[in-house]
CSV table of C-alpha atoms in Angstrom, one decimal:
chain,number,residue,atom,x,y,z
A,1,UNK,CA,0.0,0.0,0.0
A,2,UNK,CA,2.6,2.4,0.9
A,3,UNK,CA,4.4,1.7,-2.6
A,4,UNK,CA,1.6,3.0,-4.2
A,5,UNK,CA,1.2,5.9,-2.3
A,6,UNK,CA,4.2,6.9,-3.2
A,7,UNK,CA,3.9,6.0,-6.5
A,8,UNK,CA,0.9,8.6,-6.3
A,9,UNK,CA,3.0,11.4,-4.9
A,10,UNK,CA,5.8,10.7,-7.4
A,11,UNK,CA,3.3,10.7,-10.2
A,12,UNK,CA,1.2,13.6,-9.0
A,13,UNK,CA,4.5,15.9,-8.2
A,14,UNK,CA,5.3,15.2,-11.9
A,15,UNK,CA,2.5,16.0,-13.6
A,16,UNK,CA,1.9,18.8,-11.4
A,17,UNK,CA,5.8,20.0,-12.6
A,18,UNK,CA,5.5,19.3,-16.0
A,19,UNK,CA,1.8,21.4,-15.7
A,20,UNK,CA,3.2,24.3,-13.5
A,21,UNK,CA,0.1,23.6,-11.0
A,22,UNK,CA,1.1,23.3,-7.4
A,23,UNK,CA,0.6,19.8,-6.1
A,24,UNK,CA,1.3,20.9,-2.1
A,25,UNK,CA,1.8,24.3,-0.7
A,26,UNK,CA,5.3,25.3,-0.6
A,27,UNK,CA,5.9,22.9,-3.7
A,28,UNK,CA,5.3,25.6,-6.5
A,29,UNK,CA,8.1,25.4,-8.9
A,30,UNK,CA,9.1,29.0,-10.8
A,31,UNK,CA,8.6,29.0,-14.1
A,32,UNK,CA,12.4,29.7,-14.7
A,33,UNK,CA,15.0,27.8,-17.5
A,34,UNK,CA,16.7,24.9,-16.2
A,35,UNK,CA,20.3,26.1,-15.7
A,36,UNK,CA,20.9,22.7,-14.5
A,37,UNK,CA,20.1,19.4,-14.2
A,38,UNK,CA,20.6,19.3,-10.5
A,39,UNK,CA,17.3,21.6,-10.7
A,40,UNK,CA,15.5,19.0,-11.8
A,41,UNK,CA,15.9,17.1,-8.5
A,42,UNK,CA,12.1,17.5,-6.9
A,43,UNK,CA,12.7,18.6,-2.8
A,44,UNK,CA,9.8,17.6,-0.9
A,45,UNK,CA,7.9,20.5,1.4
A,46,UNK,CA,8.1,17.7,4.3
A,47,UNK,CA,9.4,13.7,4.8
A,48,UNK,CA,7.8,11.0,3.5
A,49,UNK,CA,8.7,7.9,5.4
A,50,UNK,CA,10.1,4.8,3.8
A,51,UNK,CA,9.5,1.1,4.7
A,52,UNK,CA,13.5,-0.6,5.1
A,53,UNK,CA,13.1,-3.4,2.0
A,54,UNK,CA,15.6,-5.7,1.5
A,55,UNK,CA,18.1,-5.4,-1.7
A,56,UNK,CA,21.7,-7.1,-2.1
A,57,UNK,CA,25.5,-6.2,-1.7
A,58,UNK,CA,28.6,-7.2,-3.7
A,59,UNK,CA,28.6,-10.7,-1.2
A,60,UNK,CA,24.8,-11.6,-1.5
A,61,UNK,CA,24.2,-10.0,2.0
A,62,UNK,CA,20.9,-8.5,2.8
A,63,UNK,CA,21.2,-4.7,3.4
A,64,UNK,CA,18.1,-1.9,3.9
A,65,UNK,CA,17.9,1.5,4.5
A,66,UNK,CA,17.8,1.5,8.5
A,67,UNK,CA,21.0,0.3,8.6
A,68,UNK,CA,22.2,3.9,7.9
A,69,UNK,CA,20.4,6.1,9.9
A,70,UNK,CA,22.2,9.1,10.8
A,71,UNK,CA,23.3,9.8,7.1
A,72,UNK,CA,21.8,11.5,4.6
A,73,UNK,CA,21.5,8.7,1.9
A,74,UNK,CA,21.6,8.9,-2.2
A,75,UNK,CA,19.8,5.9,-3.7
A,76,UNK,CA,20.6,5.4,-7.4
A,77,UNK,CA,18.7,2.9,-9.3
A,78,UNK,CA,20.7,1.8,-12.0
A,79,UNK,CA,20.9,-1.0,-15.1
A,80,UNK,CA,24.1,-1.7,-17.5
A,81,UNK,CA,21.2,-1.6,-20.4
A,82,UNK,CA,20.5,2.0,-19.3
A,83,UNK,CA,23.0,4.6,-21.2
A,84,UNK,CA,21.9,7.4,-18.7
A,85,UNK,CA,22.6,5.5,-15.9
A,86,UNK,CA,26.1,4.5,-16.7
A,87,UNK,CA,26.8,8.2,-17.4
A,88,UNK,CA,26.4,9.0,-14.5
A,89,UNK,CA,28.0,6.2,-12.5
A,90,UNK,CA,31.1,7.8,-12.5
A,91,UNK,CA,30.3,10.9,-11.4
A,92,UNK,CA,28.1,9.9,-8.4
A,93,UNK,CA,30.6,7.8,-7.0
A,94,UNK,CA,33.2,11.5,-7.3
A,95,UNK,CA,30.4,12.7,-5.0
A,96,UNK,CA,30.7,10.8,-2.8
A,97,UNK,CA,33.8,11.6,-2.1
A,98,UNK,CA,32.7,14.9,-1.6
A,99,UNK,CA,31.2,14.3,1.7
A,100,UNK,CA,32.5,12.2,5.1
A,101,UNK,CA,31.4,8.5,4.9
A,102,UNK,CA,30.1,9.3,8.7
A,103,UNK,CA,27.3,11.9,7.2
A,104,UNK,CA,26.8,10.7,3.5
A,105,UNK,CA,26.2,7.2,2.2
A,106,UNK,CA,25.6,6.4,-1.4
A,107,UNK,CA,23.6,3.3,-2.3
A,108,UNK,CA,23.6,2.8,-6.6
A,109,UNK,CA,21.4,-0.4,-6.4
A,110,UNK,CA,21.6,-2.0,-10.1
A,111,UNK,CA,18.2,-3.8,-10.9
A,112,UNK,CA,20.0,-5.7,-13.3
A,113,UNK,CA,18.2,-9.5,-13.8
A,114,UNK,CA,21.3,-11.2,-13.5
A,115,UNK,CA,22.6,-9.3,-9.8
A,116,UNK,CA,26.8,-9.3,-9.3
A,117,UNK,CA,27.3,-11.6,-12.0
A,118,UNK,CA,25.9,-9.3,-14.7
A,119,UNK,CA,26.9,-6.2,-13.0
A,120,UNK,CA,30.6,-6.7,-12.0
A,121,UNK,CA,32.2,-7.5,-15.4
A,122,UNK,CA,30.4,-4.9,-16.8
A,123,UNK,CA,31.5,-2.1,-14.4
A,124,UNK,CA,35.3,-3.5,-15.1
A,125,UNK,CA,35.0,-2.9,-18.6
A,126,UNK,CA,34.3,0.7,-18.0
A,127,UNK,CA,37.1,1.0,-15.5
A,128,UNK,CA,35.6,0.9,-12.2
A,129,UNK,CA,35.8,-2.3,-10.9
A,130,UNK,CA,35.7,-0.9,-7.5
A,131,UNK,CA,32.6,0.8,-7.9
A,132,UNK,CA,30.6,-0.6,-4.9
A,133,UNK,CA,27.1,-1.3,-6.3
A,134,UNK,CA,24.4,-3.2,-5.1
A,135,UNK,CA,21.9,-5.1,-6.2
A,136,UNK,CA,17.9,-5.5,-6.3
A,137,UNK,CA,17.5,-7.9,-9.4
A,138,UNK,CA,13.7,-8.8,-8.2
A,139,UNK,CA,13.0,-5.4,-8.1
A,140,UNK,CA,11.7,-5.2,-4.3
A,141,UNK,CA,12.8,-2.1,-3.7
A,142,UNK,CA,9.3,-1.3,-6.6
A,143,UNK,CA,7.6,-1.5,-3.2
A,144,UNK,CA,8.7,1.7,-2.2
A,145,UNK,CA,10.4,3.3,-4.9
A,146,UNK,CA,8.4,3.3,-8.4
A,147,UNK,CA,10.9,1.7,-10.7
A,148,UNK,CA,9.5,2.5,-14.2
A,149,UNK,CA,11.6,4.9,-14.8
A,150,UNK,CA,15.5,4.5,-14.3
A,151,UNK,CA,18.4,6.5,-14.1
A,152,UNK,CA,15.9,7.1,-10.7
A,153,UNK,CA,17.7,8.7,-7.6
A,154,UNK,CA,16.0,9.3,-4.1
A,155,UNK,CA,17.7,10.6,-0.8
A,156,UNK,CA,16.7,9.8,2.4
A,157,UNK,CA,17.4,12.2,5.4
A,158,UNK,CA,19.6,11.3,8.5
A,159,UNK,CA,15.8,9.4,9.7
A,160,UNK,CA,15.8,7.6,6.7
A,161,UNK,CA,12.9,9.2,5.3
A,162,UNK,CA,12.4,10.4,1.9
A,163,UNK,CA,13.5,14.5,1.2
A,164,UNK,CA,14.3,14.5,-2.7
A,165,UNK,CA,13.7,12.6,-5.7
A,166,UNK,CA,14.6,12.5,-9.7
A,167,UNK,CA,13.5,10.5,-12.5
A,168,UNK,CA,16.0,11.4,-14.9
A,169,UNK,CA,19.4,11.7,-16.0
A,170,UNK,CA,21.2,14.3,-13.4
A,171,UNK,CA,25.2,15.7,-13.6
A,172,UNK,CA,26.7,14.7,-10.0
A,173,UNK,CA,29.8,16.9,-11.1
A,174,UNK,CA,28.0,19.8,-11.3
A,175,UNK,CA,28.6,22.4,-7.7
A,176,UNK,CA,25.1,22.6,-7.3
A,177,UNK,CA,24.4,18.7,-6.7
A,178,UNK,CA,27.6,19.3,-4.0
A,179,UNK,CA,25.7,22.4,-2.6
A,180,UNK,CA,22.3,20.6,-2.6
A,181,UNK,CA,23.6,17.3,-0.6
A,182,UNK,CA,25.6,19.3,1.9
A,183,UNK,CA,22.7,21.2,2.7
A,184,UNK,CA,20.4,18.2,4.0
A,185,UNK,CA,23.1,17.1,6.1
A,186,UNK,CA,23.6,20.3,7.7
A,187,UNK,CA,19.5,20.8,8.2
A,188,UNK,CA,19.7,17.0,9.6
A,189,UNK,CA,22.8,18.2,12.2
A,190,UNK,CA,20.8,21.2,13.5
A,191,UNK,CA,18.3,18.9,13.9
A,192,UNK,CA,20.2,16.7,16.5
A,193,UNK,CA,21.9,19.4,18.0
C-alpha cells in the first residue's frame, strides 16, 4: 500500500511539474529555465517515510535503508542496459567523495536481472571495478520506490525518510548537486543538536 502511495506522490508531483500547478503548498516550482540538471531534482515540502526493504550487496548479504540512519542517503537505481545511468556512475561515485562517509552514504542499487554476476564484469569494462554497487534484481525495492523509470535517484534524510527525488538523468559533477547534498546534512545536524 505504501508503494503505491508513493507511487501517487511521485506521479502527481510530476505532472503537477511538467503542468506548472502546485501539487502541495510550498511545492510551486518558478517557471524559470533549467540552468541545471541538479534543478531538476524535486525537494519535498516535508518527509515521507520509507519502509526498510531488503536489496543485495557485492557478497549476497541483505542490506536496507535503516542500517544507515544518521546519514543523509543517495539511492541510485541503475541498469548496465540504461545509457543514462552508466553516465552518470562515475560521477556519483566522485560525489561521494565529496562528503564524510560518517554523514553521506551512497547506495547505486543496479536492478540488473542477473545481480553481481551481470553487474561486476560490466563495471570493469568501464574501469571501475571498484565501484561498490548493489543489487535488487527482483525489483523489491518497486515496493517503495516506483521503478519505471531509471536513471531514478531518491535521498533519504539522517531518519531515513524520503527529502528529494529524480526521474531522470542528473550531472553529479556539477557544484550545485555538491551544494544541494551538503545542505540536508547540515538541516539534519541542527536537527540533532
Amino acid at each position: 500500500m505504501k508503494s503505491f502511495a508513493l507511487a501517487a506522490i511521485l506521479a502527481s508531483l510530476s505532472v503537477a511539474f511538467a503542468g506548472g500547478a502546485q501539487a502541495y503548498p510550498g511545492m510551486q516550482q518558478a517557471n524559470k529555465p533549467i540552468e541545471s540538471t541538479v534543478d531538476l531534482i524535486n525537494v519535498l515540502p516535508k518527509t515521507y517515510p520509507i519502509e526498510p526493504v531488503a536489496f543485495s550487496d557485492v557478497d549476497g548479504k541483505a542490506v536496507d535503508f535503516s542500517q544507515y540512519k544518521g546519514k543523509v542517503v543517495m539511492v541510485n537505481m541503475w541498469a548496465t542496459w540504461c545509457p543514462p545511468c552508466v553516465r552518470e556512475l562515475p560521477a556519483i561515485e566522485r560525489l561521494a567523495t565529496k562528503f564524510k562517509a560518517e554523514e553521506f552514504a551512497l547506495l547505486p542499487i543496479s536492478i540488473d536481472a542477473d545481480g553481481k554476476q551481470q553487474v561486476q564484469p560490466f563495471l570493469t569494462s568501464l574501469g571501475m571495478a571498484n565501484f561498490n554497487s548493489y543489487y535488487d534484481p527482483q525489483q523489491n525495492l518497486g515496493q517503495v520506490f516506483p521503478l519505471d523509470t531509471i536513471p531514478a535517484t531518491f535521498i533519504l534524510d539522517q531518519n531515513g525518510q524520503l527529502i528529494a527525488f529524480v526521474r531522470s538523468f542528473v550531472d553529479w559533477d556539477d557544484a550545485k548537486a555538491v551544494s544541494l547534498i551538503q545542505g540536508f546534512i547540515d538541516k539534519g545536524v541542527k536537527k540533532l543538536n
